[in-house]
PDB file of N, CA and C in Angstrom:
ATOM      1  N   MET A  12      22.494 -29.215  -2.867  1.00 76.00           N
ATOM      2  CA  MET A  12      21.519 -28.995  -3.929  1.00 76.00           C
ATOM      3  C   MET A  12      20.211 -28.399  -3.399  1.00 76.00           C
ATOM      4  N   PRO A  13      19.545 -29.014  -2.396  1.00 86.00           N
ATOM      5  CA  PRO A  13      18.283 -28.423  -1.933  1.00 86.00           C
ATOM      6  C   PRO A  13      18.467 -27.009  -1.372  1.00 86.00           C
ATOM      7  N   ALA A  14      19.595 -26.774  -0.707  1.00 93.00           N
ATOM      8  CA  ALA A  14      19.831 -25.444  -0.149  1.00 93.00           C
ATOM      9  C   ALA A  14      19.968 -24.408  -1.264  1.00 93.00           C
ATOM     10  N   ALA A  15      20.626 -24.779  -2.336  1.00 94.00           N
ATOM     11  CA  ALA A  15      20.798 -23.854  -3.461  1.00 94.00           C
ATOM     12  C   ALA A  15      19.462 -23.567  -4.128  1.00 94.00           C
ATOM     13  N   LYS A  16      18.639 -24.591  -4.245  1.00 95.00           N
ATOM     14  CA  LYS A  16      17.321 -24.416  -4.864  1.00 95.00           C
ATOM     15  C   LYS A  16      16.451 -23.501  -3.992  1.00 95.00           C
ATOM     16  N   THR A  17      16.505 -23.713  -2.683  1.00 95.00           N
ATOM     17  CA  THR A  17      15.748 -22.873  -1.757  1.00 95.00           C
ATOM     18  C   THR A  17      16.217 -21.428  -1.846  1.00 95.00           C
ATOM     19  N   LEU A  18      17.515 -21.244  -1.941  1.00 95.00           N
ATOM     20  CA  LEU A  18      18.066 -19.900  -2.060  1.00 95.00           C
ATOM     21  C   LEU A  18      17.569 -19.203  -3.321  1.00 95.00           C
ATOM     22  N   ARG A  19      17.531 -19.923  -4.428  1.00 95.00           N
ATOM     23  CA  ARG A  19      17.025 -19.344  -5.679  1.00 95.00           C
ATOM     24  C   ARG A  19      15.549 -18.965  -5.542  1.00 95.00           C
ATOM     25  N   ALA A  20      14.773 -19.839  -4.923  1.00 95.00           N
ATOM     26  CA  ALA A  20      13.342 -19.566  -4.747  1.00 95.00           C
ATOM     27  C   ALA A  20      13.128 -18.358  -3.840  1.00 95.00           C
ATOM     28  N   GLN A  21      13.896 -18.279  -2.767  1.00 95.00           N
ATOM     29  CA  GLN A  21      13.769 -17.153  -1.846  1.00 95.00           C
ATOM     30  C   GLN A  21      14.119 -15.837  -2.531  1.00 95.00           C
ATOM     31  N   THR A  22      15.125 -15.875  -3.384  1.00 95.00           N
ATOM     32  CA  THR A  22      15.520 -14.672  -4.117  1.00 95.00           C
ATOM     33  C   THR A  22      14.407 -14.212  -5.047  1.00 95.00           C
ATOM     34  N   ARG A  23      13.792 -15.161  -5.741  1.00 94.00           N
ATOM     35  CA  ARG A  23      12.672 -14.818  -6.633  1.00 94.00           C
ATOM     36  C   ARG A  23      11.515 -14.217  -5.848  1.00 94.00           C
ATOM     37  N   LYS A  24      11.174 -14.846  -4.727  1.00 93.00           N
ATOM     38  CA  LYS A  24      10.057 -14.360  -3.913  1.00 93.00           C
ATOM     39  C   LYS A  24      10.366 -12.984  -3.325  1.00 93.00           C
ATOM     40  N   ALA A  25      11.605 -12.784  -2.894  1.00 94.00           N
ATOM     41  CA  ALA A  25      11.996 -11.497  -2.321  1.00 94.00           C
ATOM     42  C   ALA A  25      11.876 -10.390  -3.361  1.00 94.00           C
ATOM     43  N   ASP A  26      12.291 -10.670  -4.591  1.00 93.00           N
ATOM     44  CA  ASP A  26      12.176  -9.675  -5.663  1.00 93.00           C
ATOM     45  C   ASP A  26      10.717  -9.329  -5.933  1.00 93.00           C
ATOM     46  N   ARG A  27       9.877 -10.350  -5.979  1.00 92.00           N
ATOM     47  CA  ARG A  27       8.457 -10.140  -6.239  1.00 92.00           C
ATOM     48  C   ARG A  27       7.824  -9.327  -5.108  1.00 92.00           C
ATOM     49  N   ASN A  28       8.147  -9.688  -3.870  1.00 94.00           N
ATOM     50  CA  ASN A  28       7.586  -8.978  -2.723  1.00 94.00           C
ATOM     51  C   ASN A  28       8.092  -7.541  -2.652  1.00 94.00           C
ATOM     52  N   ARG A  29       9.363  -7.335  -2.986  1.00 95.00           N
ATOM     53  CA  ARG A  29       9.932  -5.989  -2.959  1.00 95.00           C
ATOM     54  C   ARG A  29       9.201  -5.091  -3.951  1.00 95.00           C
ATOM     55  N   SER A  30       8.930  -5.628  -5.110  1.00 94.00           N
ATOM     56  CA  SER A  30       8.222  -4.869  -6.136  1.00 94.00           C
ATOM     57  C   SER A  30       6.819  -4.492  -5.660  1.00 94.00           C
ATOM     58  N   ALA A  31       6.114  -5.445  -5.098  1.00 94.00           N
ATOM     59  CA  ALA A  31       4.747  -5.192  -4.626  1.00 94.00           C
ATOM     60  C   ALA A  31       4.749  -4.204  -3.464  1.00 94.00           C
ATOM     61  N   ARG A  32       5.716  -4.342  -2.555  1.00 96.00           N
ATOM     62  CA  ARG A  32       5.808  -3.430  -1.417  1.00 96.00           C
ATOM     63  C   ARG A  32       6.110  -2.013  -1.880  1.00 96.00           C
ATOM     64  N   SER A  33       7.004  -1.885  -2.836  1.00 97.00           N
ATOM     65  CA  SER A  33       7.372  -0.573  -3.365  1.00 97.00           C
ATOM     66  C   SER A  33       6.172   0.095  -4.032  1.00 97.00           C
ATOM     67  N   PHE A  34       5.436  -0.670  -4.817  1.00 97.00           N
ATOM     68  CA  PHE A  34       4.240  -0.160  -5.484  1.00 97.00           C
ATOM     69  C   PHE A  34       3.233   0.343  -4.452  1.00 97.00           C
ATOM     70  N   THR A  35       3.016  -0.453  -3.414  1.00 97.00           N
ATOM     71  CA  THR A  35       2.056  -0.092  -2.375  1.00 97.00           C
ATOM     72  C   THR A  35       2.513   1.154  -1.628  1.00 97.00           C
ATOM     73  N   ARG A  36       3.781   1.184  -1.251  1.00 97.00           N
ATOM     74  CA  ARG A  36       4.309   2.337  -0.517  1.00 97.00           C
ATOM     75  C   ARG A  36       4.179   3.628  -1.314  1.00 97.00           C
ATOM     76  N   SER A  37       4.474   3.556  -2.604  1.00 98.00           N
ATOM     77  CA  SER A  37       4.402   4.776  -3.415  1.00 98.00           C
ATOM     78  C   SER A  37       2.968   5.269  -3.536  1.00 98.00           C
ATOM     79  N   ARG A  38       2.012   4.351  -3.642  1.00 98.00           N
ATOM     80  CA  ARG A  38       0.603   4.765  -3.701  1.00 98.00           C
ATOM     81  C   ARG A  38       0.155   5.385  -2.382  1.00 98.00           C
ATOM     82  N   VAL A  39       0.549   4.776  -1.271  1.00 97.00           N
ATOM     83  CA  VAL A  39       0.159   5.296   0.043  1.00 97.00           C
ATOM     84  C   VAL A  39       0.825   6.652   0.280  1.00 97.00           C
ATOM     85  N   ARG A  40       2.084   6.782  -0.112  1.00 97.00           N
ATOM     86  CA  ARG A  40       2.797   8.050   0.050  1.00 97.00           C
ATOM     87  C   ARG A  40       2.130   9.151  -0.768  1.00 97.00           C
ATOM     88  N   ALA A  41       1.724   8.833  -1.985  1.00 96.00           N
ATOM     89  CA  ALA A  41       1.059   9.819  -2.838  1.00 96.00           C
ATOM     90  C   ALA A  41      -0.249  10.278  -2.200  1.00 96.00           C
ATOM     91  N   ALA A  42      -1.003   9.338  -1.654  1.00 95.00           N
ATOM     92  CA  ALA A  42      -2.269   9.688  -1.007  1.00 95.00           C
ATOM     93  C   ALA A  42      -2.021  10.556   0.216  1.00 95.00           C
ATOM     94  N   THR A  43      -1.012  10.219   0.995  1.00 95.00           N
ATOM     95  CA  THR A  43      -0.696  10.996   2.190  1.00 95.00           C
ATOM     96  C   THR A  43      -0.303  12.424   1.825  1.00 95.00           C
ATOM     97  N   GLU A  44       0.483  12.570   0.768  1.00 94.00           N
ATOM     98  CA  GLU A  44       0.912  13.907   0.342  1.00 94.00           C
ATOM     99  C   GLU A  44      -0.265  14.746  -0.150  1.00 94.00           C
ATOM    100  N   VAL A  45      -1.152  14.136  -0.913  1.00 93.00           N
ATOM    101  CA  VAL A  45      -2.309  14.871  -1.430  1.00 93.00           C
ATOM    102  C   VAL A  45      -3.234  15.265  -0.284  1.00 93.00           C
ATOM    103  N   ILE A  46      -3.415  14.365   0.669  1.00 92.00           N
ATOM    104  CA  ILE A  46      -4.270  14.666   1.819  1.00 92.00           C
ATOM    105  C   ILE A  46      -3.628  15.759   2.673  1.00 92.00           C
ATOM    106  N   ALA A  47      -2.303  15.728   2.801  1.00 91.00           N
ATOM    107  CA  ALA A  47      -1.596  16.730   3.606  1.00 91.00           C
ATOM    108  C   ALA A  47      -1.718  18.130   3.007  1.00 91.00           C
ATOM    109  N   ASP A  48      -1.942  18.215   1.692  1.00 88.00           N
ATOM    110  CA  ASP A  48      -2.133  19.520   1.060  1.00 88.00           C
ATOM    111  C   ASP A  48      -3.380  20.211   1.585  1.00 88.00           C
ATOM    112  N   GLY A  49      -4.341  19.432   2.047  1.00 83.00           N
ATOM    113  CA  GLY A  49      -5.485  20.005   2.725  1.00 83.00           C
ATOM    114  C   GLY A  49      -6.683  20.340   1.876  1.00 83.00           C
ATOM    115  N   SER A  50      -6.704  19.941   0.631  1.00 79.00           N
ATOM    116  CA  SER A  50      -7.868  20.243  -0.194  1.00 79.00           C
ATOM    117  C   SER A  50      -8.567  18.948  -0.596  1.00 79.00           C
ATOM    118  N   LYS A  51      -9.852  18.894  -0.330  1.00 82.00           N
ATOM    119  CA  LYS A  51     -10.637  17.717  -0.699  1.00 82.00           C
ATOM    120  C   LYS A  51     -11.102  17.912  -2.137  1.00 82.00           C
ATOM    121  N   SER A  52     -10.566  17.106  -3.028  1.00 83.00           N
ATOM    122  CA  SER A  52     -10.889  17.260  -4.441  1.00 83.00           C
ATOM    123  C   SER A  52     -10.999  15.888  -5.086  1.00 83.00           C
ATOM    124  N   ASP A  53     -11.241  15.895  -6.393  1.00 87.00           N
ATOM    125  CA  ASP A  53     -11.300  14.631  -7.126  1.00 87.00           C
ATOM    126  C   ASP A  53      -9.948  13.934  -7.098  1.00 87.00           C
ATOM    127  N   GLU A  54      -8.881  14.727  -7.122  1.00 88.00           N
ATOM    128  CA  GLU A  54      -7.535  14.144  -7.100  1.00 88.00           C
ATOM    129  C   GLU A  54      -7.283  13.409  -5.784  1.00 88.00           C
ATOM    130  N   SER A  55      -7.642  14.039  -4.670  1.00 90.00           N
ATOM    131  CA  SER A  55      -7.418  13.390  -3.377  1.00 90.00           C
ATOM    132  C   SER A  55      -8.297  12.155  -3.234  1.00 90.00           C
ATOM    133  N   ASP A  56      -9.498  12.227  -3.783  1.00 92.00           N
ATOM    134  CA  ASP A  56     -10.401  11.076  -3.731  1.00 92.00           C
ATOM    135  C   ASP A  56      -9.840   9.907  -4.535  1.00 92.00           C
ATOM    136  N   SER A  57      -9.349  10.189  -5.729  1.00 94.00           N
ATOM    137  CA  SER A  57      -8.836   9.110  -6.575  1.00 94.00           C
ATOM    138  C   SER A  57      -7.532   8.533  -6.031  1.00 94.00           C
ATOM    139  N   THR A  58      -6.664   9.374  -5.463  1.00 95.00           N
ATOM    140  CA  THR A  58      -5.418   8.841  -4.907  1.00 95.00           C
ATOM    141  C   THR A  58      -5.687   7.988  -3.675  1.00 95.00           C
ATOM    142  N   LEU A  59      -6.697   8.370  -2.891  1.00 95.00           N
ATOM    143  CA  LEU A  59      -7.070   7.546  -1.735  1.00 95.00           C
ATOM    144  C   LEU A  59      -7.580   6.186  -2.201  1.00 95.00           C
ATOM    145  N   LYS A  60      -8.424   6.186  -3.222  1.00 97.00           N
ATOM    146  CA  LYS A  60      -8.937   4.918  -3.754  1.00 97.00           C
ATOM    147  C   LYS A  60      -7.811   4.054  -4.305  1.00 97.00           C
ATOM    148  N   ASN A  61      -6.839   4.678  -4.988  1.00 97.00           N
ATOM    149  CA  ASN A  61      -5.694   3.939  -5.512  1.00 97.00           C
ATOM    150  C   ASN A  61      -4.861   3.327  -4.389  1.00 97.00           C
ATOM    151  N   ALA A  62      -4.671   4.082  -3.311  1.00 98.00           N
ATOM    152  CA  ALA A  62      -3.886   3.582  -2.183  1.00 98.00           C
ATOM    153  C   ALA A  62      -4.587   2.404  -1.516  1.00 98.00           C
ATOM    154  N   ILE A  63      -5.893   2.523  -1.330  1.00 98.00           N
ATOM    155  CA  ILE A  63      -6.652   1.437  -0.708  1.00 98.00           C
ATOM    156  C   ILE A  63      -6.629   0.200  -1.597  1.00 98.00           C
ATOM    157  N   SER A  64      -6.745   0.414  -2.892  1.00 98.00           N
ATOM    158  CA  SER A  64      -6.679  -0.696  -3.837  1.00 98.00           C
ATOM    159  C   SER A  64      -5.317  -1.381  -3.785  1.00 98.00           C
ATOM    160  N   ALA A  65      -4.245  -0.591  -3.713  1.00 98.00           N
ATOM    161  CA  ALA A  65      -2.893  -1.155  -3.650  1.00 98.00           C
ATOM    162  C   ALA A  65      -2.695  -1.954  -2.367  1.00 98.00           C
ATOM    163  N   LEU A  66      -3.239  -1.452  -1.261  1.00 98.00           N
ATOM    164  CA  LEU A  66      -3.135  -2.187   0.003  1.00 98.00           C
ATOM    165  C   LEU A  66      -3.887  -3.513  -0.075  1.00 98.00           C
ATOM    166  N   ASP A  67      -5.065  -3.494  -0.689  1.00 98.00           N
ATOM    167  CA  ASP A  67      -5.831  -4.732  -0.844  1.00 98.00           C
ATOM    168  C   ASP A  67      -5.090  -5.736  -1.724  1.00 98.00           C
ATOM    169  N   GLN A  68      -4.454  -5.249  -2.775  1.00 96.00           N
ATOM    170  CA  GLN A  68      -3.684  -6.133  -3.653  1.00 96.00           C
ATOM    171  C   GLN A  68      -2.503  -6.740  -2.907  1.00 96.00           C
ATOM    172  N   ALA A  69      -1.862  -5.950  -2.059  1.00 96.00           N
ATOM    173  CA  ALA A  69      -0.722  -6.453  -1.287  1.00 96.00           C
ATOM    174  C   ALA A  69      -1.161  -7.553  -0.329  1.00 96.00           C
ATOM    175  N   VAL A  70      -2.349  -7.406   0.240  1.00 97.00           N
ATOM    176  CA  VAL A  70      -2.879  -8.453   1.123  1.00 97.00           C
ATOM    177  C   VAL A  70      -3.154  -9.713   0.323  1.00 97.00           C
ATOM    178  N   THR A  71      -3.753  -9.555  -0.846  1.00 96.00           N
ATOM    179  CA  THR A  71      -4.068 -10.701  -1.697  1.00 96.00           C
ATOM    180  C   THR A  71      -2.805 -11.453  -2.098  1.00 96.00           C
ATOM    181  N   LYS A  72      -1.736 -10.710  -2.357  1.00 94.00           N
ATOM    182  CA  LYS A  72      -0.477 -11.335  -2.768  1.00 94.00           C
ATOM    183  C   LYS A  72       0.313 -11.883  -1.583  1.00 94.00           C
ATOM    184  N   GLY A  73      -0.117 -11.568  -0.367  1.00 94.00           N
ATOM    185  CA  GLY A  73       0.576 -12.069   0.814  1.00 94.00           C
ATOM    186  C   GLY A  73       1.758 -11.219   1.231  1.00 94.00           C
ATOM    187  N   VAL A  74       1.830 -10.003   0.718  1.00 94.00           N
ATOM    188  CA  VAL A  74       2.943  -9.117   1.049  1.00 94.00           C
ATOM    189  C   VAL A  74       2.698  -8.434   2.389  1.00 94.00           C
ATOM    190  N   LEU A  75       1.462  -8.064   2.656  1.00 96.00           N
ATOM    191  CA  LEU A  75       1.080  -7.431   3.918  1.00 96.00           C
ATOM    192  C   LEU A  75       0.066  -8.302   4.647  1.00 96.00           C
ATOM    193  N   HIS A  76       0.111  -8.238   5.968  1.00 97.00           N
ATOM    194  CA  HIS A  76      -0.915  -8.906   6.759  1.00 97.00           C
ATOM    195  C   HIS A  76      -2.202  -8.092   6.659  1.00 97.00           C
ATOM    196  N   ARG A  77      -3.331  -8.771   6.696  1.00 98.00           N
ATOM    197  CA  ARG A  77      -4.601  -8.062   6.486  1.00 98.00           C
ATOM    198  C   ARG A  77      -4.874  -7.025   7.568  1.00 98.00           C
ATOM    199  N   ASN A  78      -4.453  -7.291   8.806  1.00 98.00           N
ATOM    200  CA  ASN A  78      -4.666  -6.307   9.866  1.00 98.00           C
ATOM    201  C   ASN A  78      -3.792  -5.073   9.658  1.00 98.00           C
ATOM    202  N   ASN A  79      -2.586  -5.283   9.161  1.00 98.00           N
ATOM    203  CA  ASN A  79      -1.686  -4.173   8.864  1.00 98.00           C
ATOM    204  C   ASN A  79      -2.302  -3.279   7.792  1.00 98.00           C
ATOM    205  N   ALA A  80      -2.806  -3.887   6.738  1.00 98.00           N
ATOM    206  CA  ALA A  80      -3.434  -3.118   5.658  1.00 98.00           C
ATOM    207  C   ALA A  80      -4.695  -2.416   6.156  1.00 98.00           C
ATOM    208  N   ALA A  81      -5.468  -3.091   6.984  1.00 98.00           N
ATOM    209  CA  ALA A  81      -6.694  -2.493   7.515  1.00 98.00           C
ATOM    210  C   ALA A  81      -6.364  -1.264   8.353  1.00 98.00           C
ATOM    211  N   ARG A  82      -5.306  -1.355   9.145  1.00 98.00           N
ATOM    212  CA  ARG A  82      -4.891  -0.221   9.973  1.00 98.00           C
ATOM    213  C   ARG A  82      -4.460   0.957   9.101  1.00 98.00           C
ATOM    214  N   LYS A  83      -3.691   0.678   8.053  1.00 98.00           N
ATOM    215  CA  LYS A  83      -3.237   1.750   7.161  1.00 98.00           C
ATOM    216  C   LYS A  83      -4.410   2.386   6.427  1.00 98.00           C
ATOM    217  N   LYS A  84      -5.356   1.560   5.970  1.00 98.00           N
ATOM    218  CA  LYS A  84      -6.532   2.091   5.270  1.00 98.00           C
ATOM    219  C   LYS A  84      -7.355   2.955   6.213  1.00 98.00           C
ATOM    220  N   SER A  85      -7.501   2.502   7.444  1.00 98.00           N
ATOM    221  CA  SER A  85      -8.278   3.244   8.421  1.00 98.00           C
ATOM    222  C   SER A  85      -7.656   4.607   8.701  1.00 98.00           C
ATOM    223  N   ARG A  86      -6.348   4.629   8.855  1.00 97.00           N
ATOM    224  CA  ARG A  86      -5.668   5.891   9.151  1.00 97.00           C
ATOM    225  C   ARG A  86      -5.733   6.859   7.973  1.00 97.00           C
ATOM    226  N   LEU A  87      -5.570   6.325   6.761  1.00 96.00           N
ATOM    227  CA  LEU A  87      -5.673   7.178   5.576  1.00 96.00           C
ATOM    228  C   LEU A  87      -7.078   7.767   5.451  1.00 96.00           C
ATOM    229  N   THR A  88      -8.080   6.927   5.642  1.00 96.00           N
ATOM    230  CA  THR A  88      -9.468   7.373   5.525  1.00 96.00           C
ATOM    231  C   THR A  88      -9.794   8.404   6.594  1.00 96.00           C
ATOM    232  N   LYS A  89      -9.259   8.192   7.786  1.00 96.00           N
ATOM    233  CA  LYS A  89      -9.483   9.131   8.876  1.00 96.00           C
ATOM    234  C   LYS A  89      -8.896  10.503   8.532  1.00 96.00           C
ATOM    235  N   GLN A  90      -7.685  10.524   7.988  1.00 94.00           N
ATOM    236  CA  GLN A  90      -7.065  11.786   7.574  1.00 94.00           C
ATOM    237  C   GLN A  90      -7.884  12.456   6.475  1.00 94.00           C
ATOM    238  N   TYR A  91      -8.356  11.655   5.531  1.00 94.00           N
ATOM    239  CA  TYR A  91      -9.147  12.185   4.418  1.00 94.00           C
ATOM    240  C   TYR A  91     -10.452  12.796   4.928  1.00 94.00           C
ATOM    241  N   ASN A  92     -11.101  12.120   5.863  1.00 93.00           N
ATOM    242  CA  ASN A  92     -12.375  12.618   6.389  1.00 93.00           C
ATOM    243  C   ASN A  92     -12.200  13.883   7.222  1.00 93.00           C
ATOM    244  N   LYS A  93     -11.021  14.106   7.770  1.00 91.00           N
ATOM    245  CA  LYS A  93     -10.759  15.334   8.525  1.00 91.00           C
ATOM    246  C   LYS A  93     -10.775  16.564   7.620  1.00 91.00           C
ATOM    247  N   LEU A  94     -10.503  16.352   6.336  1.00 86.00           N
ATOM    248  CA  LEU A  94     -10.449  17.482   5.403  1.00 86.00           C
ATOM    249  C   LEU A  94     -11.783  18.208   5.308  1.00 86.00           C
ATOM    250  N   SER A  95     -12.877  17.485   5.386  1.00 70.00           N
ATOM    251  CA  SER A  95     -14.193  18.103   5.206  1.00 70.00           C
ATOM    252  C   SER A  95     -14.628  18.880   6.436  1.00 70.00           C
ATOM    253  N   SER A  96     -14.123  18.493   7.611  1.00 58.00           N
ATOM    254  CA  SER A  96     -14.570  19.173   8.834  1.00 58.00           C
ATOM    255  C   SER A  96     -13.757  20.393   9.163  1.00 58.00           C
TER     256      SER A  96
END
């Protein structure tokens, strides 16, 4: 009985985490693609903000470790700042 209950709980948590991870990945991928296009615009600015927001939400939900999210945010911001130079 306890093993079955644990299995059900793990399945629920895995589904929730998968959804949050997928959401975060798609936002980060979108930001990376827009930045790779090489034009600094309102679109690239807003997609970067969305990606950073998604990473922060993933940390809050416990899906990503805070250092992992900080590293990803730093790298995205660094790529974005290269566009102006």
